[in-house]
């Protein structure tokens, strides 16, 4: 079955880079996403990557995909206190029900 | 532009009482609609998804039901709430042929 796993917690200092990791089991995953959830709020889509790509960069965000190892990472450069939130990795396929399968989320704490 | 509205934002209900959470989407037609639940400190669990009016698929057996009386309206209901129904409920939509999901702000339900 589908499974997405993430580490639960990451703490970094302001200005450092943050790397949040995710592994998934479904080899037919086509799309992989990173969502951000601030306290008490819904999920905000940060970025996504297609399975035929191995890297995508968007300003301070860099997504790396190792399809062979089914490993996805999100790197946030120059992490700011406003980046403190829970980050969810999610995957889906291009067929079937197309609902996202989420990891349990990684809580990023940025210390000033 | 597309927007998604979800209400109420918070709700405290006694055990055994009924539940109705509403979600509406504006600015798009025939969206896929989803209800997710996020238990405290955990990831998102897909509860229901719908690809059209009156078409509901349930992902997990539970005390909840969903309905889609109109194209852009998705309702989550229960006849009798249980303590275990407490959580953060998120509605989401995606375009019919895409997989990128956009989320509402969520409803925090506490069953007492």
Tab-separated table of C-alpha atoms in Angstrom:
chain	number	residue	atom	x	y	z
A	1	UNK	CA	0.000	0.000	0.000
A	2	UNK	CA	0.932	3.645	-0.118
A	3	UNK	CA	3.074	5.030	2.670
A	4	UNK	CA	4.862	8.333	3.131
A	5	UNK	CA	7.239	8.881	6.025
A	6	UNK	CA	8.907	11.946	7.465
A	7	UNK	CA	10.912	12.748	10.549
A	8	UNK	CA	8.785	14.525	13.131
A	9	UNK	CA	10.937	17.446	14.163
A	10	UNK	CA	13.752	19.675	12.936
A	11	UNK	CA	15.327	22.626	14.700
A	12	UNK	CA	17.635	25.108	12.969
A	13	UNK	CA	19.045	28.549	13.637
A	14	UNK	CA	17.866	31.556	11.706
A	15	UNK	CA	19.972	32.043	8.584
A	16	UNK	CA	20.979	28.381	8.334
A	17	UNK	CA	19.662	25.990	5.702
A	18	UNK	CA	16.937	23.498	6.595
A	19	UNK	CA	16.608	20.118	4.952
A	20	UNK	CA	13.396	18.180	5.443
A	21	UNK	CA	13.382	14.596	4.226
A	22	UNK	CA	10.625	12.282	3.064
A	23	UNK	CA	10.474	8.701	1.832
A	24	UNK	CA	7.636	7.031	0.001
A	25	UNK	CA	6.881	3.488	-1.010
A	26	UNK	CA	4.641	3.737	-4.078
A	27	UNK	CA	6.886	3.318	-7.090
A	28	UNK	CA	4.083	4.553	-9.366
A	29	UNK	CA	4.024	7.960	-7.666
A	30	UNK	CA	3.907	10.592	-10.354
A	31	UNK	CA	3.649	13.842	-8.446
A	32	UNK	CA	5.318	14.760	-5.186
A	33	UNK	CA	4.405	17.818	-3.174
A	34	UNK	CA	5.498	19.904	-0.243
A	35	UNK	CA	2.848	21.676	1.784
A	36	UNK	CA	3.303	24.107	4.677
A	37	UNK	CA	0.891	24.365	7.598
A	38	UNK	CA	1.119	27.261	10.012
A	39	UNK	CA	-0.496	26.909	13.464
A	40	UNK	CA	-4.267	26.540	13.289
A	41	UNK	CA	-4.377	27.038	9.538
A	42	UNK	CA	-4.954	24.980	6.435
A	43	UNK	CA	-2.255	23.690	4.128
A	44	UNK	CA	-0.445	25.906	1.688
A	45	UNK	CA	1.132	24.340	-1.367
A	46	UNK	CA	4.811	25.307	-1.467
A	47	UNK	CA	6.110	23.424	-4.448
A	48	UNK	CA	5.826	20.177	-6.340
A	49	UNK	CA	7.925	18.022	-8.598
A	50	UNK	CA	7.107	15.489	-11.281
A	51	UNK	CA	8.667	12.068	-10.986
A	52	UNK	CA	10.617	12.565	-14.221
A	53	UNK	CA	12.567	15.424	-12.638
A	54	UNK	CA	15.333	15.176	-10.085
A	55	UNK	CA	15.535	18.764	-8.951
A	56	UNK	CA	13.411	21.872	-8.856
A	57	UNK	CA	14.398	25.262	-7.476
A	58	UNK	CA	12.054	28.069	-6.576
A	59	UNK	CA	13.667	31.046	-4.829
A	60	UNK	CA	14.785	29.795	-1.388
A	61	UNK	CA	13.286	26.345	-1.930
A	62	UNK	CA	15.073	23.437	-3.569
A	63	UNK	CA	13.396	20.071	-4.046
A	64	UNK	CA	15.535	17.012	-4.722
A	65	UNK	CA	14.055	13.714	-5.854
A	66	UNK	CA	15.887	10.396	-5.843
A	67	UNK	CA	13.403	8.173	-7.583
A	68	UNK	CA	15.553	5.065	-7.251
A	69	UNK	CA	15.592	5.384	-3.457
A	70	UNK	CA	12.080	6.946	-3.322
A	71	UNK	CA	13.499	9.846	-1.357
A	72	UNK	CA	12.337	13.446	-1.544
A	73	UNK	CA	13.855	16.422	0.243
A	74	UNK	CA	13.022	20.077	0.686
A	75	UNK	CA	15.859	22.492	1.319
A	76	UNK	CA	15.056	25.959	2.612
A	77	UNK	CA	17.952	28.365	2.237
A	78	UNK	CA	18.482	31.215	4.713
A	79	UNK	CA	15.743	29.922	7.007
A	80	UNK	CA	13.697	32.638	8.681
A	81	UNK	CA	11.530	32.577	11.815
A	82	UNK	CA	8.511	32.876	9.532
A	83	UNK	CA	9.416	29.481	8.098
A	84	UNK	CA	8.512	27.836	11.412
A	85	UNK	CA	5.628	25.518	10.593
A	86	UNK	CA	4.769	21.910	9.868
A	87	UNK	CA	5.871	20.702	6.446
A	88	UNK	CA	4.031	17.857	4.781
A	89	UNK	CA	5.294	15.685	2.012
A	90	UNK	CA	2.583	14.206	-0.237
A	91	UNK	CA	2.420	12.006	-3.286
A	92	UNK	CA	-0.121	10.914	-5.827
A	93	UNK	CA	-0.381	9.181	-9.147
A	94	UNK	CA	-1.736	10.320	-12.462
A	95	UNK	CA	-4.334	7.583	-12.485
A	96	UNK	CA	-7.016	6.397	-10.182
A	97	UNK	CA	-8.504	8.547	-7.508
A	98	UNK	CA	-5.711	11.155	-7.544
A	99	UNK	CA	-6.096	11.955	-3.868
A	100	UNK	CA	-2.920	12.877	-2.115
A	101	UNK	CA	-1.280	10.601	0.410
A	102	UNK	CA	0.420	12.639	3.104
A	103	UNK	CA	3.266	12.019	5.467
A	104	UNK	CA	2.813	12.802	9.141
A	105	UNK	CA	4.532	16.167	8.801
A	106	UNK	CA	7.829	17.599	10.030
A	107	UNK	CA	7.682	20.394	12.544
A	108	UNK	CA	10.361	22.961	11.707
A	109	UNK	CA	11.410	25.209	14.548
A	110	UNK	CA	13.605	28.173	13.673
A	111	UNK	CA	15.538	29.647	16.547
A	112	UNK	CA	16.522	33.320	16.380
B	1	UNK	CA	-9.404	33.234	-9.111
B	2	UNK	CA	-10.449	30.150	-7.243
B	3	UNK	CA	-11.233	30.215	-3.548
B	4	UNK	CA	-12.354	27.645	-1.039
B	5	UNK	CA	-14.452	28.405	2.007
B	6	UNK	CA	-14.817	26.133	4.965
B	7	UNK	CA	-16.869	26.744	8.097
B	8	UNK	CA	-17.105	26.901	10.982
B	9	UNK	CA	-13.480	27.489	11.975
B	10	UNK	CA	-13.931	25.926	15.408
B	11	UNK	CA	-16.645	23.764	16.878
B	12	UNK	CA	-17.214	22.153	20.266
B	13	UNK	CA	-19.887	19.491	20.289
B	14	UNK	CA	-21.069	16.985	22.909
B	15	UNK	CA	-20.800	13.266	22.350
B	16	UNK	CA	-23.850	11.945	20.545
B	17	UNK	CA	-24.736	15.226	18.863
B	18	UNK	CA	-24.942	15.593	15.062
B	19	UNK	CA	-22.345	17.286	12.890
B	20	UNK	CA	-22.434	19.255	9.667
B	21	UNK	CA	-19.342	20.902	8.211
B	22	UNK	CA	-19.648	22.752	4.955
B	23	UNK	CA	-17.164	23.521	2.235
B	24	UNK	CA	-17.722	25.524	-0.936
B	25	UNK	CA	-15.453	26.296	-3.837
B	26	UNK	CA	-15.677	29.343	-6.075
B	27	UNK	CA	-14.163	30.111	-9.420
B	28	UNK	CA	-14.011	26.636	-10.886
B	29	UNK	CA	-16.370	23.995	-12.244
B	30	UNK	CA	-16.511	20.268	-11.640
B	31	UNK	CA	-13.692	20.153	-9.117
B	32	UNK	CA	-12.584	17.041	-7.299
B	33	UNK	CA	-13.417	17.590	-3.636
B	34	UNK	CA	-11.836	16.026	-0.583
B	35	UNK	CA	-12.294	15.816	3.160
B	36	UNK	CA	-9.202	15.117	5.245
B	37	UNK	CA	-8.813	14.735	8.986
B	38	UNK	CA	-5.704	15.635	10.893
B	39	UNK	CA	-5.488	14.133	14.367
B	40	UNK	CA	-3.311	15.937	16.909
B	41	UNK	CA	0.377	15.611	16.010
B	42	UNK	CA	-0.329	13.395	13.040
B	43	UNK	CA	-0.559	13.600	9.286
B	44	UNK	CA	-3.606	13.933	7.113
B	45	UNK	CA	-5.966	11.057	6.594
B	46	UNK	CA	-8.208	11.096	3.547
B	47	UNK	CA	-11.816	10.537	4.598
B	48	UNK	CA	-13.866	11.127	1.458
B	49	UNK	CA	-13.423	12.303	-2.082
B	50	UNK	CA	-15.873	13.226	-4.796
B	51	UNK	CA	-15.466	13.545	-8.549
B	52	UNK	CA	-18.970	14.891	-9.178
B	53	UNK	CA	-22.414	15.676	-7.776
B	54	UNK	CA	-23.709	12.783	-5.737
B	55	UNK	CA	-20.508	10.769	-6.259
B	56	UNK	CA	-18.817	10.044	-2.953
B	57	UNK	CA	-16.030	7.600	-2.230
B	58	UNK	CA	-15.152	6.664	1.314
B	59	UNK	CA	-11.578	5.845	2.198
B	60	UNK	CA	-12.003	4.506	5.716
B	61	UNK	CA	-14.964	3.060	7.628
B	62	UNK	CA	-16.055	5.516	10.258
B	63	UNK	CA	-18.793	7.398	11.983
B	64	UNK	CA	-18.890	10.097	9.308
B	65	UNK	CA	-20.556	10.577	5.940
B	66	UNK	CA	-20.200	13.061	3.124
B	67	UNK	CA	-22.527	14.510	0.534
B	68	UNK	CA	-22.175	16.669	-2.539
B	69	UNK	CA	-25.558	18.229	-3.250
B	70	UNK	CA	-24.136	20.807	-5.673
B	71	UNK	CA	-21.102	20.918	-7.931
B	72	UNK	CA	-19.072	23.129	-5.626
B	73	UNK	CA	-20.459	22.153	-2.257
B	74	UNK	CA	-19.134	19.354	-0.076
B	75	UNK	CA	-20.631	18.517	3.304
B	76	UNK	CA	-19.227	16.336	6.071
B	77	UNK	CA	-21.794	14.934	8.482
B	78	UNK	CA	-22.333	12.669	11.413
B	79	UNK	CA	-25.539	11.565	13.099
B	80	UNK	CA	-23.859	10.937	16.458
B	81	UNK	CA	-20.393	12.206	17.265
B	82	UNK	CA	-17.850	10.135	19.149
B	83	UNK	CA	-14.938	11.409	21.224
B	84	UNK	CA	-12.597	9.932	18.628
B	85	UNK	CA	-14.080	12.250	15.979
B	86	UNK	CA	-12.174	15.176	17.479
B	87	UNK	CA	-9.598	16.599	15.119
B	88	UNK	CA	-8.813	19.167	12.493
B	89	UNK	CA	-10.912	18.707	9.367
B	90	UNK	CA	-9.695	20.053	6.087
B	91	UNK	CA	-11.578	20.406	2.843
B	92	UNK	CA	-9.633	20.544	-0.401
B	93	UNK	CA	-10.250	20.751	-4.135
B	94	UNK	CA	-8.352	19.980	-7.279
B	95	UNK	CA	-9.145	20.426	-10.958
B	96	UNK	CA	-10.777	17.456	-12.535
B	97	UNK	CA	-7.738	16.345	-14.506
B	98	UNK	CA	-5.009	17.556	-12.145
B	99	UNK	CA	-3.704	16.419	-8.837
B	100	UNK	CA	-2.541	19.600	-7.138
B	101	UNK	CA	-4.870	20.164	-4.186
B	102	UNK	CA	-5.811	23.458	-2.590
B	103	UNK	CA	-6.963	23.513	1.003
B	104	UNK	CA	-9.445	25.421	3.086
B	105	UNK	CA	-8.492	26.888	6.432
B	106	UNK	CA	-9.836	23.922	8.350
B	107	UNK	CA	-12.346	23.285	11.135
B	108	UNK	CA	-11.119	22.322	14.556
B	109	UNK	CA	-13.695	19.978	16.050
B	110	UNK	CA	-13.608	19.087	19.728
B	111	UNK	CA	-16.050	16.466	20.926
B	112	UNK	CA	-16.611	16.634	24.672
